[in-house]
PDB file of C-alpha atoms in Angstrom:
ATOM      1  CA  LEU N   1    -105.336  41.172 222.823  1.00 56.00           C
ATOM      2  CA  GLU N   2    -108.267  39.180 224.213  1.00 60.00           C
ATOM      3  CA  ARG N   3    -110.562  37.957 221.150  1.00 68.00           C
ATOM      4  CA  GLY N   4    -113.852  39.235 221.605  1.00 77.00           C
ATOM      5  CA  VAL N   5    -112.392  42.265 223.667  1.00 84.00           C
ATOM      6  CA  GLY N   6    -109.452  43.439 221.821  1.00 85.00           C
ATOM      7  CA  LEU N   7    -106.059  45.248 222.909  1.00 85.00           C
ATOM      8  CA  GLU N   8    -105.517  45.112 226.710  1.00 87.00           C
ATOM      9  CA  VAL N   9    -102.574  46.371 228.718  1.00 85.00           C
ATOM     10  CA  TYR N  10    -101.416  44.585 232.104  1.00 83.00           C
ATOM     11  CA  SER N  11    -101.677  46.775 235.118  1.00 83.00           C
ATOM     12  CA  ASN N  12    -101.827  46.176 238.869  1.00 83.00           C
ATOM     13  CA  GLY N  13    -102.253  41.867 238.406  1.00 86.00           C
ATOM     14  CA  SER N  14    -104.930  42.380 235.744  1.00 87.00           C
ATOM     15  CA  LEU N  15    -105.698  43.353 232.217  1.00 87.00           C
ATOM     16  CA  GLN N  16    -107.273  46.295 231.290  1.00 85.00           C
ATOM     17  CA  LEU N  17    -108.853  47.406 228.158  1.00 87.00           C
ATOM     18  CA  VAL N  18    -106.747  50.468 226.124  1.00 85.00           C
ATOM     19  CA  THR N  19    -108.722  53.285 225.069  1.00 84.00           C
ATOM     20  CA  GLY N  20    -109.907  52.553 221.183  1.00 82.00           C
ATOM     21  CA  GLY N  21    -108.180  49.074 222.090  1.00 84.00           C
ATOM     22  CA  GLN N  22    -112.012  47.723 221.140  1.00 88.00           C
ATOM     23  CA  ALA N  23    -111.178  48.252 217.412  1.00 84.00           C
ATOM     24  CA  PHE N  24    -108.647  44.454 217.523  1.00 88.00           C
ATOM     25  CA  SER N  25    -111.644  42.542 219.213  1.00 87.00           C
ATOM     26  CA  ASP N  26    -112.455  40.484 216.006  1.00 87.00           C
ATOM     27  CA  ASP N  27    -108.412  40.916 214.970  1.00 90.00           C
ATOM     28  CA  ARG N  28    -105.727  39.125 215.578  1.00 92.00           C
ATOM     29  CA  ILE N  29    -102.401  41.457 216.490  1.00 93.00           C
ATOM     30  CA  TYR N  30     -99.208  39.869 215.162  1.00 94.00           C
ATOM     31  CA  SER N  31     -96.684  42.301 216.604  1.00 95.00           C
ATOM     32  CA  ILE N  32     -96.093  45.426 218.886  1.00 95.00           C
ATOM     33  CA  LEU N  33     -93.375  47.851 218.165  1.00 96.00           C
ATOM     34  CA  PRO N  34     -91.998  50.637 219.780  1.00 95.00           C
ATOM     35  CA  TYR N  35     -92.330  54.107 217.770  1.00 95.00           C
ATOM     36  CA  GLY N  36     -90.210  57.070 218.742  1.00 90.00           C
ATOM     37  CA  ARG N  37     -90.989  57.322 222.912  1.00 91.00           C
ATOM     38  CA  SER N  38     -94.646  57.763 223.222  1.00 93.00           C
ATOM     39  CA  LYS N  39     -96.236  55.336 220.388  1.00 94.00           C
ATOM     40  CA  LEU N  40     -96.484  51.892 219.228  1.00 95.00           C
ATOM     41  CA  LEU N  41     -96.667  50.184 215.738  1.00 96.00           C
ATOM     42  CA  ILE N  42     -99.332  47.689 215.393  1.00 96.00           C
ATOM     43  CA  ALA N  43     -99.243  45.391 212.816  1.00 96.00           C
ATOM     44  CA  ALA N  44    -102.824  43.528 212.539  1.00 95.00           C
ATOM     45  CA  ARG N  45    -104.025  40.606 210.365  1.00 94.00           C
ATOM     46  CA  GLU N  46    -107.029  42.193 209.406  1.00 92.00           C
ATOM     47  CA  GLY N  47    -106.691  45.637 209.945  1.00 93.00           C
ATOM     48  CA  GLY N  48    -102.432  46.085 208.451  1.00 95.00           C
ATOM     49  CA  LEU N  49    -101.051  48.742 210.312  1.00 96.00           C
ATOM     50  CA  PHE N  50    -101.792  51.582 213.085  1.00 95.00           C
ATOM     51  CA  LEU N  51    -100.209  53.890 215.139  1.00 95.00           C
ATOM     52  CA  TYR N  52    -101.253  53.846 218.475  1.00 93.00           C
ATOM     53  CA  ASP N  53    -100.450  57.299 220.671  1.00 92.00           C
ATOM     54  CA  LEU N  54     -99.631  56.774 224.290  1.00 90.00           C
ATOM     55  CA  ASN N  55    -100.278  60.136 225.777  1.00 91.00           C
ATOM     56  CA  THR N  56    -103.458  61.187 224.029  1.00 90.00           C
ATOM     57  CA  LYS N  57    -104.613  57.330 223.863  1.00 88.00           C
ATOM     58  CA  ASN N  58    -104.962  57.942 219.818  1.00 90.00           C
ATOM     59  CA  LEU N  59    -105.637  55.174 217.137  1.00 90.00           C
ATOM     60  CA  LYS N  60    -105.249  55.501 213.814  1.00 93.00           C
ATOM     61  CA  PRO N  61    -104.089  53.746 210.494  1.00 94.00           C
ATOM     62  CA  PHE N  62    -100.861  54.214 209.025  1.00 94.00           C
ATOM     63  CA  SER N  63     -98.655  53.794 205.611  1.00 93.00           C
ATOM     64  CA  GLU N  64    -102.135  52.757 203.650  1.00 92.00           C
ATOM     65  CA  ASN N  65     -99.635  50.529 200.864  1.00 93.00           C
ATOM     66  CA  VAL N  66     -97.806  48.630 203.217  1.00 94.00           C
ATOM     67  CA  SER N  67    -101.031  47.690 205.455  1.00 96.00           C
ATOM     68  CA  ARG N  68    -102.492  46.583 202.283  1.00 95.00           C
ATOM     69  CA  PHE N  69     -99.368  44.523 201.556  1.00 96.00           C
ATOM     70  CA  LEU N  70     -99.731  43.106 205.120  1.00 96.00           C
ATOM     71  CA  ILE N  71    -103.402  42.367 204.441  1.00 96.00           C
ATOM     72  CA  GLU N  72    -103.225  40.732 201.488  1.00 96.00           C
ATOM     73  CA  ASN N  73     -99.882  38.505 202.292  1.00 97.00           C
ATOM     74  CA  HIS N  74    -101.340  38.045 205.907  1.00 97.00           C
ATOM     75  CA  VAL N  75     -98.258  39.603 208.165  1.00 97.00           C
ATOM     76  CA  TYR N  76     -96.864  37.205 210.764  1.00 97.00           C
ATOM     77  CA  ASP N  77     -94.135  38.851 212.464  1.00 97.00           C
ATOM     78  CA  ALA N  78     -91.987  42.035 212.585  1.00 97.00           C
ATOM     79  CA  LEU N  79     -89.243  43.656 214.034  1.00 96.00           C
ATOM     80  CA  GLN N  80     -87.315  47.290 213.718  1.00 95.00           C
ATOM     81  CA  LEU N  81     -83.994  46.774 212.161  1.00 91.00           C
ATOM     82  CA  ASN N  82     -82.656  49.972 212.993  1.00 89.00           C
ATOM     83  CA  ASN N  83     -84.056  53.651 213.723  1.00 88.00           C
ATOM     84  CA  GLU N  84     -85.655  54.601 210.545  1.00 89.00           C
ATOM     85  CA  THR N  85     -86.434  50.881 209.150  1.00 93.00           C
ATOM     86  CA  PHE N  86     -89.141  48.402 210.144  1.00 96.00           C
ATOM     87  CA  VAL N  87     -89.119  45.038 208.555  1.00 96.00           C
ATOM     88  CA  PHE N  88     -92.135  42.574 208.531  1.00 97.00           C
ATOM     89  CA  GLY N  89     -93.025  39.702 207.558  1.00 97.00           C
ATOM     90  CA  THR N  90     -95.690  37.576 205.827  1.00 97.00           C
ATOM     91  CA  LEU N  91     -96.983  33.843 205.098  1.00 97.00           C
ATOM     92  CA  ARG N  92     -97.480  34.958 201.388  1.00 95.00           C
ATOM     93  CA  GLY N  93     -95.456  37.250 200.341  1.00 94.00           C
ATOM     94  CA  GLY N  94     -92.265  37.126 201.841  1.00 95.00           C
ATOM     95  CA  LEU N  95     -90.884  40.238 203.889  1.00 94.00           C
ATOM     96  CA  ILE N  96     -91.232  43.844 203.385  1.00 95.00           C
ATOM     97  CA  THR N  97     -88.927  47.057 204.911  1.00 93.00           C
ATOM     98  CA  MET N  98     -90.818  50.494 205.617  1.00 94.00           C
ATOM     99  CA  SER N  99     -89.347  53.406 206.289  1.00 92.00           C
ATOM    100  CA  LYS N 100     -89.955  55.266 209.755  1.00 93.00           C
ATOM    101  CA  ASP N 101     -92.479  57.587 207.704  1.00 93.00           C
ATOM    102  CA  GLY N 102     -93.883  54.865 206.055  1.00 92.00           C
ATOM    103  CA  THR N 103     -93.278  56.281 202.280  1.00 88.00           C
ATOM    104  CA  THR N 104     -90.526  54.359 201.508  1.00 84.00           C
ATOM    105  CA  TYR N 105     -91.036  50.377 201.355  1.00 87.00           C
ATOM    106  CA  ARG N 106     -89.823  47.214 199.464  1.00 87.00           C
ATOM    107  CA  VAL N 107     -90.655  43.512 198.895  1.00 90.00           C
ATOM    108  CA  TYR N 108     -88.215  40.896 199.230  1.00 89.00           C
ATOM    109  CA  ASP N 109     -89.595  37.391 197.875  1.00 90.00           C
ATOM    110  CA  LYS N 110     -88.636  34.439 195.839  1.00 88.00           C
ATOM    111  CA  THR N 111     -88.161  36.788 193.045  1.00 82.00           C
ATOM    112  CA  ASN N 112     -85.378  39.009 193.900  1.00 78.00           C
ATOM    113  CA  LEU N 113     -84.018  36.977 197.782  1.00 78.00           C
ATOM    114  CA  LEU N 114     -86.041  34.715 199.860  1.00 88.00           C
ATOM    115  CA  LEU N 115     -86.470  31.213 198.833  1.00 89.00           C
ATOM    116  CA  ASP N 116     -89.629  31.009 199.465  1.00 92.00           C
ATOM    117  CA  ASN N 117     -92.607  33.533 200.165  1.00 95.00           C
ATOM    118  CA  GLU N 118     -93.647  31.930 203.854  1.00 97.00           C
ATOM    119  CA  VAL N 119     -91.986  33.857 206.391  1.00 97.00           C
ATOM    120  CA  ASN N 120     -92.560  32.073 209.821  1.00 96.00           C
ATOM    121  CA  ALA N 121     -90.117  34.277 211.849  1.00 96.00           C
ATOM    122  CA  LEU N 122     -87.813  36.779 211.809  1.00 97.00           C
ATOM    123  CA  TYR N 123     -84.458  37.459 214.499  1.00 96.00           C
ATOM    124  CA  LEU N 124     -82.085  40.089 214.274  1.00 95.00           C
ATOM    125  CA  ASP N 125     -78.684  39.145 215.719  1.00 94.00           C
ATOM    126  CA  ASN N 126     -75.700  41.056 217.138  1.00 92.00           C
ATOM    127  CA  SER N 127     -74.001  42.222 213.852  1.00 89.00           C
ATOM    128  CA  ASN N 128     -77.428  43.520 212.958  1.00 89.00           C
ATOM    129  CA  ASN N 129     -77.888  40.725 210.407  1.00 92.00           C
ATOM    130  CA  LEU N 130     -81.478  39.811 209.917  1.00 94.00           C
ATOM    131  CA  TRP N 131     -82.432  35.776 209.761  1.00 96.00           C
ATOM    132  CA  VAL N 132     -85.678  34.521 208.262  1.00 96.00           C
ATOM    133  CA  ALA N 133     -87.176  31.388 209.315  1.00 96.00           C
ATOM    134  CA  LEU N 134     -88.715  30.001 205.734  1.00 95.00           C
ATOM    135  CA  ASP N 135     -91.476  27.183 204.877  1.00 93.00           C
ATOM    136  CA  GLN N 136     -88.023  24.740 204.249  1.00 88.00           C
ATOM    137  CA  SER N 137     -85.230  26.840 204.742  1.00 91.00           C
ATOM    138  CA  LEU N 138     -83.061  29.541 206.721  1.00 92.00           C
ATOM    139  CA  SER N 139     -82.035  32.720 205.451  1.00 91.00           C
ATOM    140  CA  LYS N 140     -79.788  35.300 206.570  1.00 91.00           C
ATOM    141  CA  ILE N 141     -80.071  38.559 204.841  1.00 90.00           C
ATOM    142  CA  GLU N 142     -76.925  41.319 205.408  1.00 88.00           C
ATOM    143  CA  PHE N 143     -78.696  44.868 205.241  1.00 80.00           C
ATOM    144  CA  ASN N 144     -75.569  46.385 206.587  1.00 78.00           C
ATOM    145  CA  SER N 145     -73.576  45.563 204.173  1.00 77.00           C
ATOM    146  CA  PRO N 146     -71.464  47.771 201.632  1.00 75.00           C
ATOM    147  CA  PHE N 147     -72.232  45.545 198.707  1.00 75.00           C
ATOM    148  CA  THR N 148     -75.681  45.393 196.736  1.00 74.00           C
ATOM    149  CA  PHE N 149     -75.810  42.413 194.203  1.00 75.00           C
ATOM    150  CA  TYR N 150     -77.567  42.837 191.169  1.00 76.00           C
ATOM    151  CA  ASN N 151     -78.885  40.506 188.853  1.00 74.00           C
ATOM    152  CA  ASP N 152     -81.434  39.636 185.817  1.00 78.00           C
ATOM    153  CA  LYS N 153     -84.130  39.908 188.512  1.00 73.00           C
ATOM    154  CA  ASP N 154     -83.444  43.269 188.712  1.00 78.00           C
ATOM    155  CA  GLY N 155     -83.598  44.477 185.448  1.00 83.00           C
ATOM    156  CA  ILE N 156     -80.159  43.585 183.566  1.00 89.00           C
ATOM    157  CA  SER N 157     -80.308  41.173 180.941  1.00 90.00           C
ATOM    158  CA  GLY N 158     -77.029  40.178 178.679  1.00 93.00           C
ATOM    159  CA  THR N 159     -73.247  40.196 179.384  1.00 94.00           C
ATOM    160  CA  ILE N 160     -71.751  43.280 181.084  1.00 95.00           C
ATOM    161  CA  SER N 161     -69.357  45.241 179.303  1.00 95.00           C
ATOM    162  CA  ALA N 162     -69.553  48.652 181.329  1.00 95.00           C
ATOM    163  CA  ILE N 163     -70.593  50.532 183.841  1.00 96.00           C
ATOM    164  CA  THR N 164     -70.601  54.261 184.242  1.00 95.00           C
ATOM    165  CA  LYS N 165     -72.366  56.840 186.799  1.00 93.00           C
ATOM    166  CA  PHE N 166     -73.675  59.809 185.338  1.00 92.00           C
ATOM    167  CA  GLU N 167     -76.009  62.708 187.071  1.00 90.00           C
ATOM    168  CA  ASN N 168     -76.838  60.612 190.381  1.00 87.00           C
ATOM    169  CA  LYS N 169     -77.492  57.596 187.809  1.00 91.00           C
ATOM    170  CA  ILE N 170     -75.808  54.278 187.128  1.00 92.00           C
ATOM    171  CA  TYR N 171     -75.566  52.845 183.629  1.00 94.00           C
ATOM    172  CA  VAL N 172     -75.132  49.517 182.869  1.00 95.00           C
ATOM    173  CA  CYS N 173     -74.092  48.492 178.983  1.00 94.00           C
ATOM    174  CA  THR N 174     -74.252  44.910 177.626  1.00 96.00           C
ATOM    175  CA  THR N 175     -74.688  42.844 175.160  1.00 95.00           C
ATOM    176  CA  LEU N 176     -78.882  43.446 175.016  1.00 95.00           C
ATOM    177  CA  GLY N 177     -78.760  47.206 175.550  1.00 94.00           C
ATOM    178  CA  VAL N 178     -78.605  50.395 178.339  1.00 94.00           C
ATOM    179  CA  PHE N 179     -79.981  49.887 181.124  1.00 94.00           C
ATOM    180  CA  CYS N 180     -80.527  53.005 183.993  1.00 92.00           C
ATOM    181  CA  TYR N 181     -80.645  52.634 188.230  1.00 88.00           C
ATOM    182  CA  ASP N 182     -81.953  55.704 189.512  1.00 81.00           C
ATOM    183  CA  GLY N 183     -80.907  55.207 193.223  1.00 67.00           C
ATOM    184  CA  ASN N 184     -82.847  58.603 194.451  1.00 63.00           C
ATOM    185  CA  LEU N 185     -86.113  57.114 193.059  1.00 56.00           C
ATOM    186  CA  LYS N 186     -88.717  56.805 195.381  1.00 51.00           C
ATOM    187  CA  ARG N 187     -92.203  55.605 194.426  1.00 45.00           C
ATOM    188  CA  THR N 188     -95.000  56.087 196.989  1.00 40.00           C
ATOM    189  CA  ASP N 189     -98.130  54.353 194.592  1.00 39.00           C
ATOM    190  CA  GLN N 190     -96.389  50.833 194.325  1.00 42.00           C
ATOM    191  CA  PHE N 191     -94.151  48.605 196.325  1.00 45.00           C
ATOM    192  CA  TYR N 192     -90.569  50.410 196.214  1.00 44.00           C
ATOM    193  CA  GLU N 193     -87.973  48.301 193.962  1.00 55.00           C
ATOM    194  CA  ASN N 194     -84.488  49.283 192.856  1.00 54.00           C
ATOM    195  CA  LYS N 195     -85.063  48.019 189.310  1.00 76.00           C
ATOM    196  CA  PHE N 196     -82.904  48.845 186.606  1.00 87.00           C
ATOM    197  CA  LYS N 197     -84.943  50.248 183.349  1.00 89.00           C
ATOM    198  CA  GLN N 198     -83.892  49.328 179.644  1.00 90.00           C
ATOM    199  CA  LEU N 199     -83.295  52.123 177.518  1.00 92.00           C
ATOM    200  CA  SER N 200     -84.967  52.043 173.841  1.00 89.00           C
ATOM    201  CA  LEU N 201     -81.425  51.152 172.560  1.00 91.00           C
ATOM    202  CA  LYS N 202     -81.669  47.084 172.108  1.00 90.00           C
ATOM    203  CA  ALA N 203     -78.779  46.067 170.402  1.00 93.00           C
ATOM    204  CA  GLU N 204     -74.872  45.374 171.611  1.00 95.00           C
ATOM    205  CA  CYS N 205     -73.119  48.248 173.721  1.00 95.00           C
ATOM    206  CA  PHE N 206     -69.814  48.101 173.919  1.00 95.00           C
ATOM    207  CA  SER N 207     -68.642  51.232 176.256  1.00 95.00           C
ATOM    208  CA  PHE N 208     -69.432  54.397 177.053  1.00 96.00           C
ATOM    209  CA  LEU N 209     -67.754  57.845 176.891  1.00 95.00           C
ATOM    210  CA  LYS N 210     -68.066  61.165 178.982  1.00 94.00           C
ATOM    211  CA  ALA N 211     -66.656  63.990 176.771  1.00 93.00           C
ATOM    212  CA  LYS N 212     -66.870  67.856 177.686  1.00 90.00           C
ATOM    213  CA  PHE N 213     -68.180  70.268 175.510  1.00 89.00           C
ATOM    214  CA  LYS N 214     -68.349  73.954 176.164  1.00 85.00           C
ATOM    215  CA  GLY N 215     -67.613  72.984 179.702  1.00 86.00           C
ATOM    216  CA  LYS N 216     -71.119  70.713 180.079  1.00 91.00           C
ATOM    217  CA  GLU N 217     -70.239  67.041 180.479  1.00 94.00           C
ATOM    218  CA  ARG N 218     -72.248  64.901 177.908  1.00 94.00           C
ATOM    219  CA  LEU N 219     -72.718  60.763 178.548  1.00 95.00           C
ATOM    220  CA  PHE N 220     -72.707  58.737 175.126  1.00 95.00           C
ATOM    221  CA  VAL N 221     -72.911  55.060 174.421  1.00 95.00           C
ATOM    222  CA  VAL N 222     -71.057  52.693 171.787  1.00 95.00           C
ATOM    223  CA  SER N 223     -72.918  50.042 169.585  1.00 95.00           C
ATOM    224  CA  GLN N 224     -73.160  47.749 166.821  1.00 94.00           C
ATOM    225  CA  LYS N 225     -76.319  50.566 165.787  1.00 94.00           C
ATOM    226  CA  GLY N 226     -73.940  53.545 166.148  1.00 92.00           C
ATOM    227  CA  LEU N 227     -73.049  56.217 168.873  1.00 93.00           C
ATOM    228  CA  TYR N 228     -75.684  57.683 170.838  1.00 95.00           C
ATOM    229  CA  GLU N 229     -76.045  60.220 173.345  1.00 95.00           C
ATOM    230  CA  ILE N 230     -77.564  59.378 176.459  1.00 94.00           C
ATOM    231  CA  LYS N 231     -80.333  62.065 177.882  1.00 89.00           C
ATOM    232  CA  ASP N 232     -81.472  60.818 181.273  1.00 77.00           C
ATOM    233  CA  LEU N 233     -83.757  58.269 180.068  1.00 81.00           C
ATOM    234  CA  GLY N 234     -83.721  59.323 176.589  1.00 89.00           C
ATOM    235  CA  LEU N 235     -81.117  58.628 173.524  1.00 93.00           C
ATOM    236  CA  ASP N 236     -80.125  60.693 170.246  1.00 93.00           C
ATOM    237  CA  LEU N 237     -78.547  58.989 167.450  1.00 92.00           C
ATOM    238  CA  VAL N 238     -74.761  60.891 166.572  1.00 91.00           C
ATOM    239  CA  LEU N 239     -73.242  58.461 164.558  1.00 90.00           C
ATOM    240  CA  GLU N 240     -75.351  55.820 162.645  1.00 89.00           C
ATOM    241  CA  ASP N 241     -72.488  53.300 162.120  1.00 89.00           C
ATOM    242  CA  PHE N 242     -71.021  50.235 163.831  1.00 91.00           C
ATOM    243  CA  CYS N 243     -68.899  51.763 166.529  1.00 87.00           C
ATOM    244  CA  PHE N 244     -66.136  49.520 168.440  1.00 88.00           C
ATOM    245  CA  THR N 245     -65.272  52.317 171.156  1.00 87.00           C
ATOM    246  CA  ALA N 246     -64.991  56.375 170.897  1.00 84.00           C
ATOM    247  CA  PHE N 247     -62.645  59.063 172.314  1.00 86.00           C
ATOM    248  CA  GLN N 248     -62.884  62.970 172.921  1.00 83.00           C
ATOM    249  CA  SER N 249     -60.554  64.516 169.948  1.00 79.00           C
TER     250      SER N 249
END
C-alpha cells in the first residue's frame, strides 16, 4: 500500500496499482488475508472490510457490522483461525471473531476475556492456540478447547444449584433465579454474544424436574416461591408455596 496511490501488487520487479486499488489511496491497510481460492479479505483502518476478487478485479465492502466495529476501534492485526473463522485485533475494542460469511461474530474484550482492550499482535501456534499481545500483558486463548467457561460476565449470578438441558437450551438455577442459554441463537443486528438470560423468576431456586405427561416432556423449576413450569423463556406458576424438591408420581 503506497500512501496517496493505493493498493499495489509487486510484479516484474516493480509495484503496479491493482484495479480498484485507488480506493485505498487515503487509507491504511492493516491486513490482507486469503479468502477462498480467488479472493482477498482486506481490513483497512478507515474503510473497514473489503473483498477483492482476483479474477474479476472487483472490490466490494464486506460485513457492515464487523466493518463498523473495526473502524470505531481501530483495527491493527488479523489472521484466519480456521477455514470458517477470522479474528481481528483492535487498539480500542479487543478482539472480534467473524464467521467466513460475515454474519456471525463475537467480541472478546476486557469485560469478558482479555486483561485490556489494546491488541498489538496476534499469533496462531501449531496447536491452533491464539496468542494475543496486549498493552502490558500476553494472553493465550484456546479456541479449540472442548471446555467453555461461563461466569457473572456472561449473565449468570448467584450460587449455582442445578443445570439441565431442555429443547436445545441450557437452563441454570441459582440462589438468585433461573437463567437460560440458547446456543443456537444468532444475531445479525448486534455483536454476537453467548449470554445467559434471566427468566422472570427472581428467587432462590433449588432444582429442575423433567416430567412426561401424555408422551410430552415438560420442564419445571423448584423454588422458594413455588413450582413453575418453564416454557421457552416464560414461566407458569403451578404451585404457590415453598418447594425444595419435586418428583413425578
